[in-house]
């Protein structure tokens, strides 16, 4: 089966990789509902998710980059199966377990978690990320990227990098050094700004990270669902065209399913 992604909205996707199905960053608030971003800050959603929780396929795990209200909201907290493994940061694991998600698994950077089915192994490795600049990052939730490897019969068949809500930072350079030959990347964009401070990659930072990671395919997500997202998708597409890698970018609409192969 060709690896594929269904875009639900924000950073929420359904990934089908081999015999495994994953949900990323579950945000199921609807248009007009507010997401809590911490420190007394809220943002009102501008879009609707493409599906609801009851419409999801059977899941093997949830991949959660960090615990912000636009990545794990009150609808997800109320509606997701609490026995599902949630692969996330150690900081988020502690809170999720207090909420009753007993299978939450906190992964320090470079630590891996495996799922097995028949002769297939799906390995998720926690990667570095940094949500905010300088000391401000300490006031924000810990964030991780995720590397998802599919192995069949002991041989790697597919490699996906999900950036999480990171900025372009020097520690990202270690990712391609440790994990070359990345087939596809789901990149969190949006250029989120609060009080004028950039908290997620805008078009230029996103293009820099594409040039750093050099995936065969890049699929942008997390770009227009909240007013705090200030860098629209078209800016990234224009930047990719300017830098000469637009042919390796595949855009996806909410509710659309696209292959994760070039």
XYZ file of C-alpha atoms in Angstrom:
262
model
C 0.000 0.000 0.000
C 1.337 3.439 -0.928
C 1.816 5.641 2.176
C -0.800 8.398 2.220
C -2.046 11.298 4.304
C -5.565 12.612 4.837
C -5.551 16.249 5.924
C -8.148 16.962 8.625
C -7.056 20.532 9.415
C -4.460 22.483 11.451
C -1.783 19.817 12.115
C -4.326 17.000 12.305
C -3.831 14.247 9.757
C -4.576 10.571 9.339
C -1.481 8.693 8.161
C -1.736 5.284 6.539
C 1.710 3.727 6.359
C 1.925 0.040 5.582
C -0.617 -1.729 7.756
C -0.648 1.050 10.357
C -2.950 4.052 10.825
C -1.853 7.056 12.891
C -3.570 10.270 13.941
C -1.430 13.391 14.382
C -2.059 16.391 16.650
C -5.835 15.963 17.150
C -7.640 19.305 16.811
C -11.380 18.840 16.292
C -12.732 22.225 17.354
C -15.070 23.796 14.804
C -15.189 27.250 13.269
C -15.783 29.886 15.940
C -14.654 27.738 18.855
C -11.633 28.906 20.803
C -8.399 27.010 21.411
C -6.469 27.687 24.593
C -2.822 28.487 23.838
C -1.664 28.867 27.438
C -0.716 31.903 29.559
C -4.293 33.206 29.294
C -4.169 33.331 25.486
C -6.958 32.023 23.239
C -7.441 31.913 19.470
C -10.737 31.385 17.644
C -10.706 28.739 14.922
C -11.453 29.996 11.395
C -12.136 26.618 9.734
C -13.910 23.321 10.343
C -12.151 19.953 10.617
C -12.774 17.664 7.662
C -13.936 14.775 9.858
C -15.108 14.241 13.423
C -13.704 11.774 15.927
C -16.489 9.181 15.346
C -15.650 9.282 11.612
C -12.001 8.341 12.135
C -10.776 4.919 11.006
C -9.450 2.460 13.610
C -6.172 3.869 14.922
C -2.940 2.251 16.061
C -1.565 5.342 17.812
C -1.675 9.125 18.112
C 1.420 11.236 17.435
C 1.300 14.458 19.438
C 4.026 17.044 18.855
C 3.110 19.080 21.942
C 0.257 19.907 24.257
C -1.277 23.117 22.924
C -5.011 23.658 22.476
C -4.764 23.724 18.685
C -3.001 20.322 18.729
C -4.865 18.444 21.463
C -8.137 20.141 22.269
C -11.022 19.530 24.667
C -12.893 17.570 21.952
C -9.968 15.175 21.610
C -9.625 14.922 25.382
C -13.281 13.978 25.662
C -13.685 11.799 22.572
C -10.502 9.814 21.914
C -10.089 6.250 23.118
C -8.081 6.541 26.335
C -6.367 3.206 25.718
C -4.687 4.474 22.531
C -0.913 4.950 22.667
C -0.162 8.672 22.457
C 3.463 9.249 21.470
C 4.552 12.661 22.657
C 6.990 14.608 24.834
C 7.666 13.526 28.430
C 6.118 16.801 29.599
C 2.873 16.107 27.710
C 2.835 12.473 28.852
C 2.566 13.503 32.486
C -0.504 15.653 31.890
C -2.156 13.148 29.550
C -1.801 10.401 32.145
C -3.439 12.664 34.733
C -6.305 13.040 32.246
C -6.703 9.258 32.049
C -4.705 8.474 28.890
C -2.797 5.644 30.511
C -0.982 4.538 27.342
C 0.623 7.941 26.726
C 4.335 7.496 26.098
C 6.770 10.376 26.544
C 9.799 10.133 24.273
C 12.980 12.088 24.997
C 14.735 13.371 21.885
C 16.184 10.517 19.774
C 14.216 7.868 21.706
C 12.141 5.447 19.575
C 8.864 3.559 20.001
C 7.850 0.612 17.847
C 4.585 -0.872 16.618
C 4.528 -4.354 15.097
C 2.141 -6.139 12.773
C 3.146 -9.330 10.984
C 6.502 -8.741 9.330
C 6.069 -4.952 9.496
C 7.564 -2.596 12.066
C 6.620 1.058 12.386
C 9.271 2.937 14.364
C 8.675 6.467 15.622
C 11.722 8.428 16.783
C 11.403 11.718 18.679
C 13.337 14.537 17.001
C 14.427 17.966 18.254
C 12.209 21.000 17.974
C 11.949 24.470 19.490
C 8.657 26.352 19.578
C 9.874 29.796 20.574
C 12.951 31.995 20.278
C 15.502 32.210 23.083
C 14.259 32.319 26.655
C 10.640 32.607 25.514
C 10.765 28.923 24.587
C 10.801 28.070 28.303
C 7.313 29.541 28.643
C 5.951 27.291 25.863
C 5.216 23.558 25.899
C 8.050 21.225 24.956
C 7.737 20.209 21.311
C 9.064 17.302 19.301
C 9.364 16.367 15.680
C 8.741 12.773 14.667
C 10.551 10.446 12.304
C 8.361 7.534 11.179
C 10.100 4.558 9.585
C 8.277 1.615 8.033
C 10.257 -1.609 7.868
C 9.110 -4.788 6.180
C 11.042 -8.016 6.615
C 13.826 -6.024 8.272
C 14.240 -3.592 5.348
C 13.228 0.050 5.439
C 10.453 0.838 2.978
C 9.489 4.407 3.831
C 10.682 7.324 5.983
C 8.525 10.324 6.985
C 9.504 13.403 8.994
C 6.750 15.372 10.773
C 8.277 18.653 11.938
C 5.942 19.602 14.769
C 5.634 23.274 15.723
C 9.317 24.085 15.545
C 11.184 27.097 14.327
C 14.247 26.763 12.117
C 16.986 26.111 14.653
C 20.591 24.822 14.474
C 19.695 21.543 16.213
C 17.573 20.525 13.209
C 20.795 20.009 11.234
C 21.386 16.808 13.172
C 18.244 15.243 11.682
C 19.534 14.700 8.120
C 22.932 13.765 9.549
C 21.383 10.927 11.550
C 18.521 10.100 9.188
C 19.351 10.664 5.504
C 17.076 9.652 2.655
C 13.824 11.106 4.010
C 11.052 10.249 1.588
C 8.466 12.806 2.716
C 8.034 15.641 5.184
C 4.876 17.056 6.750
C 5.907 20.605 7.581
C 4.087 22.774 10.145
C 3.975 26.304 8.775
C 1.677 29.274 9.399
C 4.177 31.794 10.694
C 2.324 31.913 14.017
C 2.857 35.274 15.696
C 1.772 36.324 19.155
C 2.679 39.837 20.299
C 4.765 40.054 17.126
C 6.943 37.065 18.080
C 7.344 34.244 15.547
C 6.446 30.844 17.059
C 6.136 28.559 14.006
C 7.929 28.579 10.679
C 6.863 31.135 8.096
C 7.455 30.690 4.365
C 11.152 31.567 4.463
C 11.981 29.430 7.482
C 9.976 26.569 6.014
C 11.887 26.788 2.741
C 15.163 26.839 4.681
C 14.164 23.611 6.442
C 13.221 21.957 3.143
C 16.691 22.799 1.831
C 18.231 21.436 5.036
C 16.294 18.152 5.199
C 16.069 17.568 1.421
C 13.010 15.285 1.444
C 11.807 13.853 -1.837
C 8.350 15.312 -1.124
C 7.100 18.107 1.161
C 3.454 18.439 2.212
C 2.646 21.699 4.072
C 0.051 21.707 6.869
C -0.809 24.008 9.832
C -1.159 27.253 7.887
C -4.615 28.905 7.917
C -6.863 27.607 10.696
C -6.349 30.348 13.299
C -5.877 34.131 13.079
C -2.487 33.813 14.805
C -1.251 32.061 11.641
C 0.148 34.974 9.642
C 2.029 33.318 6.758
C -0.430 31.807 4.244
C 0.265 28.703 2.201
C 0.681 30.687 -1.021
C 3.723 32.444 0.459
C 5.437 29.096 0.983
C 4.506 27.896 -2.495
C 5.896 31.123 -3.972
C 9.098 30.740 -1.944
C 9.455 27.132 -3.102
C 9.041 28.274 -6.702
C 11.598 31.020 -6.230
C 14.131 28.560 -4.793
C 13.471 25.922 -7.420
C 11.896 23.074 -5.455
C 8.181 23.677 -6.139
C 8.069 20.378 -8.038
C 8.748 18.567 -4.755
C 5.873 20.291 -2.908
C 2.399 18.751 -2.830
C -0.412 20.813 -1.315
C -3.408 19.094 0.232
C -6.879 20.444 0.994
C -8.831 19.649 4.151
C -10.585 16.344 3.577
C -8.269 15.379 0.731
C -6.080 12.263 0.724
C -2.795 12.336 -1.180
C 0.100 9.858 -1.552
C 3.303 10.553 0.337
C 5.489 9.453 -2.539
C 6.818 11.807 -5.239
